[in-house]
Amino acid sequence: MVKHMTDNIKVYALSTCPYCRRTKQFLKDNGIDCDIVDVDLLEGKEQDDLLDEIERITGKQSFPVVLIGSEVIVGHNEEKLRKALGL
Amino acid sequence: MTPSGEGRVFCPVCSVRFPPPKGVGDGEEVMCPVCGQKLLIRASADGWTGDRVGKYSDQEILDRIDAFARIRGYVFNEMKAEIIEGLIDKRRKFGDFYCPCRLRHDGEHQCPCRPTRGGDVERDGRCHCGLFWMKT
Ligand SMILES: [Zn+2]
């Protein structure tokens, strides 16, 4: 199996957050295959563990968080997304 | 009947106690001077109680954020409608109008949240969710 770059793309979002929605839409519009998790819709330990992970990676609890390879993009930022994705 | 508790109304949104405007009494509407919530006040043995007018309705949050912005002199931008959608979605999923861009479902994070009431907009130019902005 060829490992696609998109295997690495993860989005941590809140289902209620308009900036998260814009990021999701941007990725969709550009045909980017990614793994999207609405953290607010998780429960219990699963949510706690992911929040710890997000805080470890970004130093805070702010959304959306997009992980593209080793790149971490916090907040909706089309310029950074374009650059990281080579669009 | 004169309520005790120094005749102050408790705001269930921002938890302040404020004296009702002069001449306003039992069964009348007042606005919380801190968060802008409309409250129906009632005299009780423990003081005034204030019930949220239109509790949980879309109109309640629309009125509250407009009143709060007016009190503070803040302005909105083009994200306003989408952020309001997020607030209404929070209410539907998590029980009240909590910050749509945070994962905090407690009294301190009802819009306008405590950090915002405490001066985040003056410090950062905007609130965390980008609903309230300093006038430029
Ligand atoms: Zn209040």
PDB file of C-alpha atoms and ligand atoms in Angstrom:
ATOM      1  CA  MET A   1       0.000   0.000   0.000  1.00  0.00           C
ATOM      2  CA  VAL A   2       1.210   3.471  -0.881  1.00  0.00           C
ATOM      3  CA  LYS A   3       1.009   5.767   2.089  1.00  0.00           C
ATOM      4  CA  HIS A   4      -0.804   8.929   1.105  1.00  0.00           C
ATOM      5  CA  MET A   5       0.116  12.259   2.603  1.00  0.00           C
ATOM      6  CA  THR A   6      -3.530  12.693   3.514  1.00  0.00           C
ATOM      7  CA  ASP A   7      -3.245   9.835   5.979  1.00  0.00           C
ATOM      8  CA  ASN A   8      -1.560  12.360   8.230  1.00  0.00           C
ATOM      9  CA  ILE A   9      -4.187  15.091   8.118  1.00  0.00           C
ATOM     10  CA  LYS A  10      -6.237  15.425  11.255  1.00  0.00           C
ATOM     11  CA  VAL A  11      -8.736  18.095  12.250  1.00  0.00           C
ATOM     12  CA  TYR A  12      -9.822  18.629  15.834  1.00  0.00           C
ATOM     13  CA  ALA A  13     -12.906  20.806  15.909  1.00  0.00           C
ATOM     14  CA  LEU A  14     -15.991  21.799  17.865  1.00  0.00           C
ATOM     15  CA  SER A  15     -19.338  21.139  16.212  1.00  0.00           C
ATOM     16  CA  THR A  16     -20.619  24.575  17.304  1.00  0.00           C
ATOM     17  CA  CYS A  17     -17.642  26.682  16.224  1.00  0.00           C
ATOM     18  CA  PRO A  18     -18.033  28.731  13.008  1.00  0.00           C
ATOM     19  CA  TYR A  19     -14.265  28.946  12.400  1.00  0.00           C
ATOM     20  CA  CYS A  20     -14.042  25.156  12.643  1.00  0.00           C
ATOM     21  CA  ARG A  21     -16.849  24.942  10.126  1.00  0.00           C
ATOM     22  CA  ARG A  22     -14.945  27.173   7.725  1.00  0.00           C
ATOM     23  CA  THR A  23     -11.830  25.032   8.025  1.00  0.00           C
ATOM     24  CA  LYS A  24     -13.837  21.865   7.374  1.00  0.00           C
ATOM     25  CA  GLN A  25     -15.482  23.499   4.373  1.00  0.00           C
ATOM     26  CA  PHE A  26     -12.158  24.750   3.007  1.00  0.00           C
ATOM     27  CA  LEU A  27     -10.638  21.270   3.183  1.00  0.00           C
ATOM     28  CA  LYS A  28     -13.721  19.764   1.580  1.00  0.00           C
ATOM     29  CA  ASP A  29     -13.799  22.371  -1.212  1.00  0.00           C
ATOM     30  CA  ASN A  30     -10.183  21.574  -1.981  1.00  0.00           C
ATOM     31  CA  GLY A  31     -10.801  17.843  -2.045  1.00  0.00           C
ATOM     32  CA  ILE A  32      -8.536  17.194   0.927  1.00  0.00           C
ATOM     33  CA  ASP A  33      -9.153  13.859   2.527  1.00  0.00           C
ATOM     34  CA  CYS A  34      -8.825  14.188   6.289  1.00  0.00           C
ATOM     35  CA  ASP A  35      -9.861  12.743   9.581  1.00  0.00           C
ATOM     36  CA  ILE A  36     -12.202  15.193  11.350  1.00  0.00           C
ATOM     37  CA  VAL A  37     -13.062  14.836  15.040  1.00  0.00           C
ATOM     38  CA  ASP A  38     -15.664  17.029  16.733  1.00  0.00           C
ATOM     39  CA  VAL A  39     -14.189  16.957  20.217  1.00  0.00           C
ATOM     40  CA  ASP A  40     -17.345  18.321  21.878  1.00  0.00           C
ATOM     41  CA  LEU A  41     -19.320  15.315  20.660  1.00  0.00           C
ATOM     42  CA  LEU A  42     -16.971  12.830  22.319  1.00  0.00           C
ATOM     43  CA  GLU A  43     -17.577  11.760  25.884  1.00  0.00           C
ATOM     44  CA  GLY A  44     -15.726  10.809  29.040  1.00  0.00           C
ATOM     45  CA  LYS A  45     -12.237   9.420  28.822  1.00  0.00           C
ATOM     46  CA  GLU A  46     -12.098   9.580  25.053  1.00  0.00           C
ATOM     47  CA  GLN A  47     -12.705  13.338  25.196  1.00  0.00           C
ATOM     48  CA  ASP A  48     -10.360  13.903  28.159  1.00  0.00           C
ATOM     49  CA  ASP A  49      -7.521  12.034  26.469  1.00  0.00           C
ATOM     50  CA  LEU A  50      -7.925  13.952  23.243  1.00  0.00           C
ATOM     51  CA  LEU A  51      -8.059  17.301  25.087  1.00  0.00           C
ATOM     52  CA  ASP A  52      -4.809  16.384  26.867  1.00  0.00           C
ATOM     53  CA  GLU A  53      -3.293  15.538  23.506  1.00  0.00           C
ATOM     54  CA  ILE A  54      -4.456  18.857  21.985  1.00  0.00           C
ATOM     55  CA  GLU A  55      -3.091  20.792  24.928  1.00  0.00           C
ATOM     56  CA  ARG A  56       0.206  18.933  24.648  1.00  0.00           C
ATOM     57  CA  ILE A  57       0.485  19.758  20.942  1.00  0.00           C
ATOM     58  CA  THR A  58      -0.774  23.354  20.952  1.00  0.00           C
ATOM     59  CA  GLY A  59      -0.243  24.510  24.529  1.00  0.00           C
ATOM     60  CA  LYS A  60      -3.889  25.490  24.836  1.00  0.00           C
ATOM     61  CA  GLN A  61      -7.457  24.450  24.160  1.00  0.00           C
ATOM     62  CA  SER A  62      -8.305  26.393  21.046  1.00  0.00           C
ATOM     63  CA  PHE A  63     -10.102  25.200  17.935  1.00  0.00           C
ATOM     64  CA  PRO A  64      -9.838  24.228  15.141  1.00  0.00           C
ATOM     65  CA  VAL A  65      -6.514  22.401  15.222  1.00  0.00           C
ATOM     66  CA  VAL A  66      -5.259  20.995  11.923  1.00  0.00           C
ATOM     67  CA  LEU A  67      -2.351  18.562  11.890  1.00  0.00           C
ATOM     68  CA  ILE A  68      -0.663  18.169   8.521  1.00  0.00           C
ATOM     69  CA  GLY A  69       2.393  16.000   8.948  1.00  0.00           C
ATOM     70  CA  SER A  70       4.493  17.813  11.534  1.00  0.00           C
ATOM     71  CA  GLU A  71       2.684  21.112  10.857  1.00  0.00           C
ATOM     72  CA  VAL A  72       0.210  22.373  13.488  1.00  0.00           C
ATOM     73  CA  ILE A  73      -2.299  25.054  12.507  1.00  0.00           C
ATOM     74  CA  VAL A  74      -4.486  26.518  15.261  1.00  0.00           C
ATOM     75  CA  GLY A  75      -7.489  28.588  14.258  1.00  0.00           C
ATOM     76  CA  HIS A  76      -9.006  28.990  10.809  1.00  0.00           C
ATOM     77  CA  ASN A  77      -6.161  30.185   8.592  1.00  0.00           C
ATOM     78  CA  GLU A  78      -6.542  29.577   4.860  1.00  0.00           C
ATOM     79  CA  GLU A  79      -3.135  30.994   4.037  1.00  0.00           C
ATOM     80  CA  LYS A  80      -1.378  28.561   6.356  1.00  0.00           C
ATOM     81  CA  LEU A  81      -3.573  25.688   5.163  1.00  0.00           C
ATOM     82  CA  ARG A  82      -2.748  26.447   1.526  1.00  0.00           C
ATOM     83  CA  LYS A  83       0.939  26.594   2.270  1.00  0.00           C
ATOM     84  CA  ALA A  84       0.994  23.399   4.299  1.00  0.00           C
ATOM     85  CA  LEU A  85      -1.054  21.545   1.688  1.00  0.00           C
ATOM     86  CA  GLY A  86       0.812  22.973  -1.293  1.00  0.00           C
ATOM     87  CA  LEU A  87      -2.378  24.428  -2.797  1.00  0.00           C
TER      88      LEU A  87
ATOM     89  CA  MET B   1     -43.444  43.567  50.518  1.00  0.00           C
ATOM     90  CA  THR B   2     -39.875  44.727  50.840  1.00  0.00           C
ATOM     91  CA  PRO B   3     -37.371  41.999  50.098  1.00  0.00           C
ATOM     92  CA  SER B   4     -34.292  41.590  52.236  1.00  0.00           C
ATOM     93  CA  GLY B   5     -30.788  41.116  50.800  1.00  0.00           C
ATOM     94  CA  GLU B   6     -30.372  44.875  50.461  1.00  0.00           C
ATOM     95  CA  GLY B   7     -33.028  44.909  47.781  1.00  0.00           C
ATOM     96  CA  ARG B   8     -30.750  43.597  45.076  1.00  0.00           C
ATOM     97  CA  VAL B   9     -31.648  41.492  42.074  1.00  0.00           C
ATOM     98  CA  PHE B  10     -29.545  38.413  41.381  1.00  0.00           C
ATOM     99  CA  CYS B  11     -28.711  37.909  37.701  1.00  0.00           C
ATOM    100  CA  PRO B  12     -28.721  34.176  36.902  1.00  0.00           C
ATOM    101  CA  VAL B  13     -26.583  34.771  33.805  1.00  0.00           C
ATOM    102  CA  CYS B  14     -23.617  36.700  35.194  1.00  0.00           C
ATOM    103  CA  SER B  15     -24.201  36.187  38.942  1.00  0.00           C
ATOM    104  CA  VAL B  16     -24.058  39.870  39.882  1.00  0.00           C
ATOM    105  CA  ARG B  17     -26.477  41.454  42.327  1.00  0.00           C
ATOM    106  CA  PHE B  18     -27.726  44.859  41.338  1.00  0.00           C
ATOM    107  CA  PRO B  19     -30.282  47.266  42.785  1.00  0.00           C
ATOM    108  CA  PRO B  20     -33.410  47.442  40.624  1.00  0.00           C
ATOM    109  CA  PRO B  21     -34.022  50.846  39.023  1.00  0.00           C
ATOM    110  CA  LYS B  22     -36.093  53.178  41.180  1.00  0.00           C
ATOM    111  CA  GLY B  23     -39.810  52.710  40.888  1.00  0.00           C
ATOM    112  CA  VAL B  24     -39.547  49.272  39.297  1.00  0.00           C
ATOM    113  CA  GLY B  25     -41.242  46.544  41.253  1.00  0.00           C
ATOM    114  CA  ASP B  26     -42.644  43.077  41.462  1.00  0.00           C
ATOM    115  CA  GLY B  27     -43.498  41.517  38.101  1.00  0.00           C
ATOM    116  CA  GLU B  28     -41.692  44.099  35.991  1.00  0.00           C
ATOM    117  CA  GLU B  29     -38.827  43.689  33.548  1.00  0.00           C
ATOM    118  CA  VAL B  30     -35.357  45.062  34.187  1.00  0.00           C
ATOM    119  CA  MET B  31     -32.074  44.682  32.350  1.00  0.00           C
ATOM    120  CA  CYS B  32     -28.969  43.383  34.087  1.00  0.00           C
ATOM    121  CA  PRO B  33     -26.554  46.323  33.895  1.00  0.00           C
ATOM    122  CA  VAL B  34     -23.559  43.976  33.559  1.00  0.00           C
ATOM    123  CA  CYS B  35     -24.521  41.357  30.956  1.00  0.00           C
ATOM    124  CA  GLY B  36     -27.620  42.886  29.385  1.00  0.00           C
ATOM    125  CA  GLN B  37     -29.976  40.018  30.241  1.00  0.00           C
ATOM    126  CA  LYS B  38     -33.652  40.945  30.535  1.00  0.00           C
ATOM    127  CA  LEU B  39     -35.051  39.792  33.861  1.00  0.00           C
ATOM    128  CA  LEU B  40     -38.562  39.589  35.220  1.00  0.00           C
ATOM    129  CA  ILE B  41     -38.187  40.535  38.872  1.00  0.00           C
ATOM    130  CA  ARG B  42     -40.213  39.158  41.733  1.00  0.00           C
ATOM    131  CA  ALA B  43     -40.086  40.018  45.394  1.00  0.00           C
ATOM    132  CA  SER B  44     -39.405  37.106  47.715  1.00  0.00           C
ATOM    133  CA  ALA B  45     -38.479  36.691  51.350  1.00  0.00           C
ATOM    134  CA  ASP B  46     -34.829  36.253  50.313  1.00  0.00           C
ATOM    135  CA  GLY B  47     -34.691  39.350  48.149  1.00  0.00           C
ATOM    136  CA  TRP B  48     -35.495  39.960  44.537  1.00  0.00           C
ATOM    137  CA  THR B  49     -35.359  37.054  42.178  1.00  0.00           C
ATOM    138  CA  GLY B  50     -34.831  37.663  38.502  1.00  0.00           C
ATOM    139  CA  ASP B  51     -36.143  35.197  35.938  1.00  0.00           C
ATOM    140  CA  ARG B  52     -34.610  35.200  32.474  1.00  0.00           C
ATOM    141  CA  VAL B  53     -37.148  36.623  30.035  1.00  0.00           C
ATOM    142  CA  GLY B  54     -37.664  34.215  27.131  1.00  0.00           C
ATOM    143  CA  LYS B  55     -35.274  31.728  28.744  1.00  0.00           C
ATOM    144  CA  TYR B  56     -33.493  29.544  26.150  1.00  0.00           C
ATOM    145  CA  SER B  57     -35.235  31.213  23.210  1.00  0.00           C
ATOM    146  CA  ASP B  58     -33.242  32.482  20.221  1.00  0.00           C
ATOM    147  CA  GLN B  59     -34.595  35.946  20.980  1.00  0.00           C
ATOM    148  CA  GLU B  60     -33.143  35.813  24.492  1.00  0.00           C
ATOM    149  CA  ILE B  61     -29.566  35.509  23.259  1.00  0.00           C
ATOM    150  CA  LEU B  62     -30.079  37.971  20.387  1.00  0.00           C
ATOM    151  CA  ASP B  63     -31.363  40.585  22.827  1.00  0.00           C
ATOM    152  CA  ARG B  64     -28.661  39.827  25.417  1.00  0.00           C
ATOM    153  CA  ILE B  65     -25.680  40.206  23.105  1.00  0.00           C
ATOM    154  CA  ASP B  66     -27.065  43.364  21.524  1.00  0.00           C
ATOM    155  CA  ALA B  67     -27.684  44.869  24.961  1.00  0.00           C
ATOM    156  CA  PHE B  68     -24.227  43.844  26.197  1.00  0.00           C
ATOM    157  CA  ALA B  69     -22.529  45.381  23.146  1.00  0.00           C
ATOM    158  CA  ARG B  70     -24.532  48.564  23.703  1.00  0.00           C
ATOM    159  CA  ILE B  71     -23.564  48.731  27.397  1.00  0.00           C
ATOM    160  CA  ARG B  72     -19.857  48.310  26.605  1.00  0.00           C
ATOM    161  CA  GLY B  73     -19.720  50.150  23.305  1.00  0.00           C
ATOM    162  CA  TYR B  74     -18.500  47.042  21.438  1.00  0.00           C
ATOM    163  CA  VAL B  75     -19.237  46.293  17.808  1.00  0.00           C
ATOM    164  CA  PHE B  76     -19.830  43.144  15.759  1.00  0.00           C
ATOM    165  CA  ASN B  77     -18.349  42.021  12.461  1.00  0.00           C
ATOM    166  CA  GLU B  78     -19.464  39.816   9.573  1.00  0.00           C
ATOM    167  CA  MET B  79     -19.108  36.677  11.724  1.00  0.00           C
ATOM    168  CA  LYS B  80     -21.977  37.711  13.986  1.00  0.00           C
ATOM    169  CA  ALA B  81     -24.705  35.603  12.358  1.00  0.00           C
ATOM    170  CA  GLU B  82     -22.552  32.463  12.295  1.00  0.00           C
ATOM    171  CA  ILE B  83     -21.468  32.899  15.901  1.00  0.00           C
ATOM    172  CA  ILE B  84     -25.093  33.328  16.955  1.00  0.00           C
ATOM    173  CA  GLU B  85     -25.854  30.085  15.112  1.00  0.00           C
ATOM    174  CA  GLY B  86     -23.094  28.484  17.190  1.00  0.00           C
ATOM    175  CA  LEU B  87     -24.569  29.875  20.416  1.00  0.00           C
ATOM    176  CA  ILE B  88     -27.987  28.473  19.517  1.00  0.00           C
ATOM    177  CA  ASP B  89     -26.384  25.142  18.622  1.00  0.00           C
ATOM    178  CA  LYS B  90     -24.652  25.108  22.048  1.00  0.00           C
ATOM    179  CA  ARG B  91     -28.009  25.705  23.731  1.00  0.00           C
ATOM    180  CA  ARG B  92     -29.536  22.835  21.796  1.00  0.00           C
ATOM    181  CA  LYS B  93     -26.682  20.379  22.449  1.00  0.00           C
ATOM    182  CA  PHE B  94     -25.355  21.448  25.852  1.00  0.00           C
ATOM    183  CA  GLY B  95     -28.245  23.221  27.570  1.00  0.00           C
ATOM    184  CA  ASP B  96     -27.392  26.926  27.461  1.00  0.00           C
ATOM    185  CA  PHE B  97     -25.783  29.710  25.436  1.00  0.00           C
ATOM    186  CA  TYR B  98     -22.140  28.835  26.113  1.00  0.00           C
ATOM    187  CA  CYS B  99     -19.172  30.181  24.104  1.00  0.00           C
ATOM    188  CA  PRO B 100     -19.447  28.338  20.760  1.00  0.00           C
ATOM    189  CA  CYS B 101     -15.656  28.241  20.346  1.00  0.00           C
ATOM    190  CA  ARG B 102     -14.846  26.760  23.726  1.00  0.00           C
ATOM    191  CA  LEU B 103     -15.433  23.428  25.370  1.00  0.00           C
ATOM    192  CA  ARG B 104     -16.688  24.898  28.643  1.00  0.00           C
ATOM    193  CA  HIS B 105     -20.246  24.249  29.667  1.00  0.00           C
ATOM    194  CA  ASP B 106     -20.532  26.098  32.964  1.00  0.00           C
ATOM    195  CA  GLY B 107     -22.085  29.295  34.276  1.00  0.00           C
ATOM    196  CA  GLU B 108     -18.925  31.328  33.763  1.00  0.00           C
ATOM    197  CA  HIS B 109     -18.975  30.619  30.055  1.00  0.00           C
ATOM    198  CA  GLN B 110     -22.492  31.748  29.218  1.00  0.00           C
ATOM    199  CA  CYS B 111     -22.290  34.495  26.625  1.00  0.00           C
ATOM    200  CA  PRO B 112     -21.077  37.134  27.451  1.00  0.00           C
ATOM    201  CA  CYS B 113     -18.596  34.896  29.300  1.00  0.00           C
ATOM    202  CA  ARG B 114     -16.741  35.889  32.431  1.00  0.00           C
ATOM    203  CA  PRO B 115     -13.419  36.598  30.644  1.00  0.00           C
ATOM    204  CA  THR B 116     -15.309  38.898  28.289  1.00  0.00           C
ATOM    205  CA  ARG B 117     -17.107  40.653  31.137  1.00  0.00           C
ATOM    206  CA  GLY B 118     -13.699  40.948  32.804  1.00  0.00           C
ATOM    207  CA  GLY B 119     -12.105  42.935  29.990  1.00  0.00           C
ATOM    208  CA  ASP B 120     -10.811  40.527  27.312  1.00  0.00           C
ATOM    209  CA  VAL B 121     -12.116  42.836  24.593  1.00  0.00           C
ATOM    210  CA  GLU B 122     -10.200  45.831  25.983  1.00  0.00           C
ATOM    211  CA  ARG B 123      -7.075  43.677  26.287  1.00  0.00           C
ATOM    212  CA  ASP B 124      -7.220  41.703  23.021  1.00  0.00           C
ATOM    213  CA  GLY B 125      -9.469  43.877  20.900  1.00  0.00           C
ATOM    214  CA  ARG B 126     -12.006  41.034  20.724  1.00  0.00           C
ATOM    215  CA  CYS B 127     -13.571  38.295  22.808  1.00  0.00           C
ATOM    216  CA  HIS B 128     -12.343  34.707  22.477  1.00  0.00           C
ATOM    217  CA  CYS B 129     -15.016  33.774  19.914  1.00  0.00           C
ATOM    218  CA  GLY B 130     -14.701  37.012  17.961  1.00  0.00           C
ATOM    219  CA  LEU B 131     -18.272  38.086  18.626  1.00  0.00           C
ATOM    220  CA  PHE B 132     -17.568  41.330  20.489  1.00  0.00           C
ATOM    221  CA  TRP B 133     -14.959  43.777  19.151  1.00  0.00           C
ATOM    222  CA  MET B 134     -13.516  47.096  20.192  1.00  0.00           C
ATOM    223  CA  LYS B 135     -14.745  49.944  18.053  1.00  0.00           C
ATOM    224  CA  THR B 136     -11.843  51.058  15.853  1.00  0.00           C
TER     225      THR B 136
HETATM  226 ZN    ZN C   1     -26.210  39.663  34.213  1.00  0.00          ZN
END
